Every structure is written in C-alpha cells, then in structure tokens.
Short mmCIF file of C-alpha atoms in Angstrom, two decimals:
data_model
loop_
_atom_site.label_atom_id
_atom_site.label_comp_id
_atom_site.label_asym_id
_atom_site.label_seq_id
_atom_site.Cartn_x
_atom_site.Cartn_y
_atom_site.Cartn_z
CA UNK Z 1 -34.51 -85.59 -16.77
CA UNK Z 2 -33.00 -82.12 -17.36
CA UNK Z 3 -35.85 -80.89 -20.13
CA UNK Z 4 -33.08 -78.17 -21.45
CA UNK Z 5 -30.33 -81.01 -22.43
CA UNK Z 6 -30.96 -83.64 -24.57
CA UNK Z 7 -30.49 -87.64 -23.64
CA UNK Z 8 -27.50 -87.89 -24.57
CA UNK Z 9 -26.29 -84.93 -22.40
CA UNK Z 10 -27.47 -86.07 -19.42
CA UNK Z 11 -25.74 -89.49 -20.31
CA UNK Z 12 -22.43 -87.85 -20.44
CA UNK Z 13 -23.09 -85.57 -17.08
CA UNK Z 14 -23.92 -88.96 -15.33
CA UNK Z 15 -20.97 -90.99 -16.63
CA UNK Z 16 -18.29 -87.99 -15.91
CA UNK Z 17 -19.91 -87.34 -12.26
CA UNK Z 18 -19.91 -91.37 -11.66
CA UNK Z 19 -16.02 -91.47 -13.20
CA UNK Z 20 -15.05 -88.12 -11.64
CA UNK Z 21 -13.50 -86.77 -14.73
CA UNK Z 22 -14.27 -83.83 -17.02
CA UNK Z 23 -14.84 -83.96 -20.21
CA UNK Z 24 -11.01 -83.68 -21.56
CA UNK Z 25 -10.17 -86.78 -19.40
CA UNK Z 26 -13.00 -88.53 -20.81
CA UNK Z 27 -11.60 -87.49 -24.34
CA UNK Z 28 -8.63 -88.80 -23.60
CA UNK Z 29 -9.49 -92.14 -22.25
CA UNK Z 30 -11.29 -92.58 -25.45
CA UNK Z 31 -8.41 -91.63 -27.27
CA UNK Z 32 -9.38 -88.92 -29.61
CA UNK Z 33 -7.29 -86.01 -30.21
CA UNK Z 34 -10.42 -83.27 -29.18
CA UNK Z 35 -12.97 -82.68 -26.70
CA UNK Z 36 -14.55 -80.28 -28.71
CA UNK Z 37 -17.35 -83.54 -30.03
CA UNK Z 38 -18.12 -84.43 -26.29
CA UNK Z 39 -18.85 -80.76 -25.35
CA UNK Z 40 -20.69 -80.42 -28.66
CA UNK Z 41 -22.98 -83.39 -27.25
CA UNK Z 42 -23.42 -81.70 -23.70
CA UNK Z 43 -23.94 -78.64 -25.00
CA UNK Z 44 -26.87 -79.82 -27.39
CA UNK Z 45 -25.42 -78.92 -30.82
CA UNK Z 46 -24.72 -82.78 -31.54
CA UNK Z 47 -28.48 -84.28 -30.51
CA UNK Z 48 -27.29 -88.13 -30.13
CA UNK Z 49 -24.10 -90.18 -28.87
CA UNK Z 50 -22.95 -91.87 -31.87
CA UNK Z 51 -22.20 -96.03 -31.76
CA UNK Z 52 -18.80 -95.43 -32.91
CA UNK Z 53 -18.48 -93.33 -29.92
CA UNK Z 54 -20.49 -95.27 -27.49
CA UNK Z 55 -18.11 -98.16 -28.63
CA UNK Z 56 -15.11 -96.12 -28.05
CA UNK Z 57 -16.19 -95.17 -23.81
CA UNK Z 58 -16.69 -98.87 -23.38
CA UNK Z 59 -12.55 -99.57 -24.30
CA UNK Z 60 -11.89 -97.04 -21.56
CA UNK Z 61 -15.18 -98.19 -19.26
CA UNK Z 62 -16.13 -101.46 -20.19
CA UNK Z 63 -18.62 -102.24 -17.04
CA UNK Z 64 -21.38 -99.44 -18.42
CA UNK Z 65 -24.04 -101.00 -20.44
CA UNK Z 66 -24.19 -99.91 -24.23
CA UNK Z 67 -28.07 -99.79 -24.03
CA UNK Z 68 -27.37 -97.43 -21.34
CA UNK Z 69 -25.18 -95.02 -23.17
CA UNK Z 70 -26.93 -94.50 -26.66
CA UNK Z 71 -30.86 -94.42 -25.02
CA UNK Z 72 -30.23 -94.16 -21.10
CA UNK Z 73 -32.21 -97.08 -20.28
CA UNK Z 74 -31.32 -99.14 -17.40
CA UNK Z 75 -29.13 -100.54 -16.09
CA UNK Z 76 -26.12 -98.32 -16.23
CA UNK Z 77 -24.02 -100.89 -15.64
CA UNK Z 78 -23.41 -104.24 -17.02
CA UNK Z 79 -24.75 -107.18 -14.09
CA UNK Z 80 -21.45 -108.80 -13.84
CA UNK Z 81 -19.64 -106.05 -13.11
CA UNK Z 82 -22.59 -104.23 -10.72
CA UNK Z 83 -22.10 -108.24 -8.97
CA UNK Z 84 -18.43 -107.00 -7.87
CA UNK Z 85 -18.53 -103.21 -8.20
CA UNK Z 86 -16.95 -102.77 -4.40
CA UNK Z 87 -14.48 -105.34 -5.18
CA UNK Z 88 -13.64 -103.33 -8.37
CA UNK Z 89 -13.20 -99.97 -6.89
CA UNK Z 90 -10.88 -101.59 -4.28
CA UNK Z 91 -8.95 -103.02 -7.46
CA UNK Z 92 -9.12 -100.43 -9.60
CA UNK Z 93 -7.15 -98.06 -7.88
CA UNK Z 94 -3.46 -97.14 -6.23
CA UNK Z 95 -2.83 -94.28 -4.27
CA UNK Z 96 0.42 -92.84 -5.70
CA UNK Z 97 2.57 -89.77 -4.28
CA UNK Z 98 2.42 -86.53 -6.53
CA UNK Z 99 5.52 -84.29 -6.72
CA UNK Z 100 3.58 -80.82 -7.90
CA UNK Z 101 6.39 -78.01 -8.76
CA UNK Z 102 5.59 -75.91 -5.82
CA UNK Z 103 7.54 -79.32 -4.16
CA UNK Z 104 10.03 -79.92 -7.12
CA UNK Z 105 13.29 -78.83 -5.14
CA UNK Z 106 12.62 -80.70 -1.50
CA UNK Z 107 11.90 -83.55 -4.00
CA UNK Z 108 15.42 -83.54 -4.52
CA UNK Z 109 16.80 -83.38 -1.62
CA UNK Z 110 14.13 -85.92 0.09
CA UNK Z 111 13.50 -88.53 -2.60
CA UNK Z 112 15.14 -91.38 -0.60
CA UNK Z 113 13.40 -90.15 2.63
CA UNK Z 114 10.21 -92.44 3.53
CA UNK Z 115 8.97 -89.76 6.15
CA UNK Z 116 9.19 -87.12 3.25
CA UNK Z 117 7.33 -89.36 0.80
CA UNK Z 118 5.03 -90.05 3.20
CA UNK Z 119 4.40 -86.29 3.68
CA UNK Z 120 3.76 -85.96 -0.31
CA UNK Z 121 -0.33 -85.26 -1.47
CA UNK Z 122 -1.34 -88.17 -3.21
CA UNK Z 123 -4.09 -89.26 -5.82
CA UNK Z 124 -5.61 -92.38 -6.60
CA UNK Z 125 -4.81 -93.83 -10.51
CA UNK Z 126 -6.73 -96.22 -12.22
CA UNK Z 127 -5.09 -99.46 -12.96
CA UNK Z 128 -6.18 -102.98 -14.45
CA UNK Z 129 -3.80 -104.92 -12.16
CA UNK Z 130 -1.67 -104.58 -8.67
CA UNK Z 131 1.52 -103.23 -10.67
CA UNK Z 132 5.08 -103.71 -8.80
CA UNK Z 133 7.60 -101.24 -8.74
CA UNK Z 134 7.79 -97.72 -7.35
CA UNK Z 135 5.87 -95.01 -8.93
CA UNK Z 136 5.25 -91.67 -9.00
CA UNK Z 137 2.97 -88.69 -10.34
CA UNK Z 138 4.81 -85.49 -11.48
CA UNK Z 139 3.10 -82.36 -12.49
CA UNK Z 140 4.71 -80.98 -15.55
CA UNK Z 141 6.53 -77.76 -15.46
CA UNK Z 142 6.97 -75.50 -18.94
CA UNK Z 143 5.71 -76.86 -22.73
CA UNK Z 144 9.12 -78.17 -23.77
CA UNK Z 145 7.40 -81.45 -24.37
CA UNK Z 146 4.27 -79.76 -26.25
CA UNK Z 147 4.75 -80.11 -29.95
CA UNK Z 148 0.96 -79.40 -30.76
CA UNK Z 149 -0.09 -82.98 -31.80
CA UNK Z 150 -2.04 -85.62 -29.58
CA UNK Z 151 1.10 -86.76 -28.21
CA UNK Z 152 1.58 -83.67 -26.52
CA UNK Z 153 2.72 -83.84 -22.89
CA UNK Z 154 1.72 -80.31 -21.94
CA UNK Z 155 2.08 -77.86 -18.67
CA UNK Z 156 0.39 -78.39 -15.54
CA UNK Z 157 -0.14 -82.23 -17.12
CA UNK Z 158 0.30 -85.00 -14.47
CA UNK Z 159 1.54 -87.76 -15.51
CA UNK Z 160 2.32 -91.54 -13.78
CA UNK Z 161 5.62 -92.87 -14.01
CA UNK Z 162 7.40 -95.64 -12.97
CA UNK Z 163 11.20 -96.21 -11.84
CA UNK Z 164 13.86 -97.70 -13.97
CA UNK Z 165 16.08 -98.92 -11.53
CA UNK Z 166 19.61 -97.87 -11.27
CA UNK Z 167 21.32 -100.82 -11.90
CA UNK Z 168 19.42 -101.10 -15.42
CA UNK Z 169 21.21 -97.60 -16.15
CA UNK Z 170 24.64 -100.07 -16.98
CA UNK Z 171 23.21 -101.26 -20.06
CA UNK Z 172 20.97 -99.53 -22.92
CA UNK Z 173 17.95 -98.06 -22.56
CA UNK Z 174 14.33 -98.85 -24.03
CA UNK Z 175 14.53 -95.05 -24.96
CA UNK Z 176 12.16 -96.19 -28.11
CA UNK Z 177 9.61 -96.99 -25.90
CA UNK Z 178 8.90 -94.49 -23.19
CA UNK Z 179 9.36 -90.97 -21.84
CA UNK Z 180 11.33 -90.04 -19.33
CA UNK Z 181 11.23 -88.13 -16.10
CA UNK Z 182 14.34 -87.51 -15.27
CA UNK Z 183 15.31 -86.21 -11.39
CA UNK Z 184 18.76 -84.24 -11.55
CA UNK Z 185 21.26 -83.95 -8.55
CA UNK Z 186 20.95 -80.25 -9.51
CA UNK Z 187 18.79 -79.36 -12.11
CA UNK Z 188 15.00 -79.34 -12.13
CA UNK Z 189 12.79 -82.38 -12.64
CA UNK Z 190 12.37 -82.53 -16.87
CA UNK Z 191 10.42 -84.43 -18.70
CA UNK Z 192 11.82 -85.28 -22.19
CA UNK Z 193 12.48 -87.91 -24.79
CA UNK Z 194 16.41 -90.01 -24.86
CA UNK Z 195 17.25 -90.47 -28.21
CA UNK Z 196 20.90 -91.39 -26.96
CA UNK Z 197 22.54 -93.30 -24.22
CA UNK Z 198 26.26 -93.61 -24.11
CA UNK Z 199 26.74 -96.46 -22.13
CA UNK Z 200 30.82 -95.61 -22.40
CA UNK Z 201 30.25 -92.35 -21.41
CA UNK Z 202 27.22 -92.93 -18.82
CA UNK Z 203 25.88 -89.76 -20.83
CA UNK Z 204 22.03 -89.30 -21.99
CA UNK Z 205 20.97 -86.84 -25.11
CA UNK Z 206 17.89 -85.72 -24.21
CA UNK Z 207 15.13 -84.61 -26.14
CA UNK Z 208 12.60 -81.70 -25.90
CA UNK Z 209 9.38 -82.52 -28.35
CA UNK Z 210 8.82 -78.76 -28.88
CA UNK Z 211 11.33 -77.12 -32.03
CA UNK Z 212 12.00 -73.99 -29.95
CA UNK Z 213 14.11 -76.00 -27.64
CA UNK Z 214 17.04 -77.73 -28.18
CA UNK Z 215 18.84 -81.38 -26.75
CA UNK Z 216 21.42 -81.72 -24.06
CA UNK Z 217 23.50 -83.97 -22.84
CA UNK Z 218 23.29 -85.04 -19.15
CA UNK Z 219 25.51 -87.07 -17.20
CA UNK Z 220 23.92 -90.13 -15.31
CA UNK Z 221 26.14 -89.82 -12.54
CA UNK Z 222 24.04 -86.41 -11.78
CA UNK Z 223 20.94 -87.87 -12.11
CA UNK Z 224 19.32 -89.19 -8.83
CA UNK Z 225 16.41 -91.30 -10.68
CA UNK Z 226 15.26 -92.08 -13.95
CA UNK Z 227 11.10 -92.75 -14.37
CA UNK Z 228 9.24 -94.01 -17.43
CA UNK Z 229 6.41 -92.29 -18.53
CA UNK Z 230 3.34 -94.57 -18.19
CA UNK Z 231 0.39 -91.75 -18.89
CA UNK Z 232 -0.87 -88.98 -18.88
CA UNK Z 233 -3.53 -88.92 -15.89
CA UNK Z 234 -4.76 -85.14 -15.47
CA UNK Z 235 -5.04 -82.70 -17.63
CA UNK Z 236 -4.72 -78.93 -16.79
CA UNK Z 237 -7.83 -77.42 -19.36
CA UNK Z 238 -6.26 -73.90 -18.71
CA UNK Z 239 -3.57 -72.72 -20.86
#
C-alpha cells in the first residue's frame, strides 16, 4: 500500500482503475450532485469511506464486497459474482455508435446509411439487460441544457439515447418523461426538453433548460429522428 494515501484512497484508485471511470463518473453513478467528497477521500482530507457511502457504490456496483470497500480486506468482489465475472463483462456491455460534433453535419446527411454508421467511433455502455431498439451516443454541443442543478445536461456531455420511432410521432409524446435529441433536416443536432406536441399541427415546442435561451417551435416534418435521452454516460470535467 501507497504509505502517502490513506486506505480508503487506495480503495477508490482501485475501484475507478478496475471500473475505468474518474472520479465524476463515479459521483454520478452514485448519484450525488458533487465530486468534491470523493476527491476529498483521495486526496486524504476525509481519512475513511463512510457506510452511507460505501452503501451508495454498491447501487451502482453491486458485485464489490462491502468488507472490501470500508477496510480493503479481501475479496474485492463478492464470490457469486467473481463465479461469472467473464460472463458479466460480456453482458454488461453494448458497443454503441457516437456522433461527436466534429461529425454532427455528415450525421445528417448519412444517418440512414449502414456503411456510414458503421464508419462512426464507438464506445461500450453499461447495461443490466440486452436492450432492443436502435441507439445512439451524442456528444453535446453548447450549455443550452445546463441550468446549474444536478439535472444538468452540460457541454462536451455524452449521453445514450434511444429512437422513438417515426410512426409513434402520429400520436402524443411521453415528453414528461424523457429528453430529447432531436436530428433536424437542417438544423444542428439539439438536445432539449418538449413541453408541447401539436399532433394537428405535427409541430414540437421545444425547450432549452438554461433561462438565457428561449423555446421554438419545430416542425416534425423537418426532423429526420427523434431519440430519448436514456443517460448521461461521460462527463467532460473541463469547462
């Protein structure tokens, strides 16, 4: 052991090196609004992983051991999950295409092309089942969904999202339920909220999260497809 960091530290470097994560995604996956009390544990100035937030890693991770995390004994992981961890890592993960914004605008042009799709970077995403449906990851261009709270979907963010299908366009919405990425004939890619849908009028009001920007209509004949919002799965640190 590292005689400059204390247990707990080196707890936290192991998990995030074995998860591949930093220590915002781990944050997040516990669901807490701040990073700020994991770095305070890595860096030393909080001395011992608390239960309440050894209890909240094992929602997100539930094959480590809870021994393991508050006192670093052995074993790291629990024995019925080390039984099947290469079955689980198979599982675990889909490899999913990722539309950065450097390739935003051939995006719209080759969205129905499966040698263009095929071309697309992708990155594996942790999921708890084989999910149908085609998805996609989108990094996030501008802060027009950033409203400074925890439900912040910010810059650079990359987020999973799955396609509505077009024929579900004829009748309302779940707008109360998701996000949107929404891929215009013309415009950009955006990311935003519906608060409308005008099923006369095949019209969408759509809704930046951020005050300094304001709604807009957009017509769903110009839109070549419509995505819910599943998560956020990378987070830019740099702002």
């Amino acid at each position: 052991m590292n005689a400059e960091k204390t247990r707990s530290a080196v707890i936290l470097d192991e998990l995030l090196e074995k998860e591949n994560i930093n220590p915002n995604q781990l944050a997040q996956k516990m669901g807490i609004s701040r990073s700020q009390p994991i770095y305070d544990i890595m860096n030393g100035k909080v001395k011992k992983l608390s239960e309440k937030y050894a209890d909240k890693i094992l929602a997100a991770y539930p094959h480590y051991n809870k021994r393991w995390l508050l006192t670093g004994e052995q074993p790291m992981v629990k024995t019925e999950f080390a039984a099947n961890a290469r079955q689980a890592e198979v599982d675990m993960f889909m490899q999913v295409p990722l539309i950065p914004v450097r390739a935003s605008a051939g995006y719209l042009t080759g969205y129905g092309d499966l040698e263009y799709i095929e071309s697309l970077p992708t990155m594996p995403v942790i999921v708890d089942k084989q999910y149908k449906g085609k998805y996609r990851l989108f990094e996030v261009d501008g802060d027009s969904m950033d409203d400074g709270t925890r439900d912040s979907i910010c810059d650079k963010d990359i987020v999973l999202a799955r396609e509505v299908k077009r024929e579900l366009w004829q009748s309302k919405l779940h707008i109360r339920d998701w996000d949107f990425v929404i891929v215009h004939r013309t415009d950009k890619i955006a990311i935003k909220q519906i608060t409308e849908h005008d099923v006369a009028t095949c019209r969408i009001l759509c809704h930046p999260t951020n005050p300094l920007y304001e709604d807009y209509w957009v017509e769903l004949n110009d839109v070549l497809e419509l995505y819910n919002v599943i998560k956020i799965v990378d987070r830019n640190t740099r702002r």
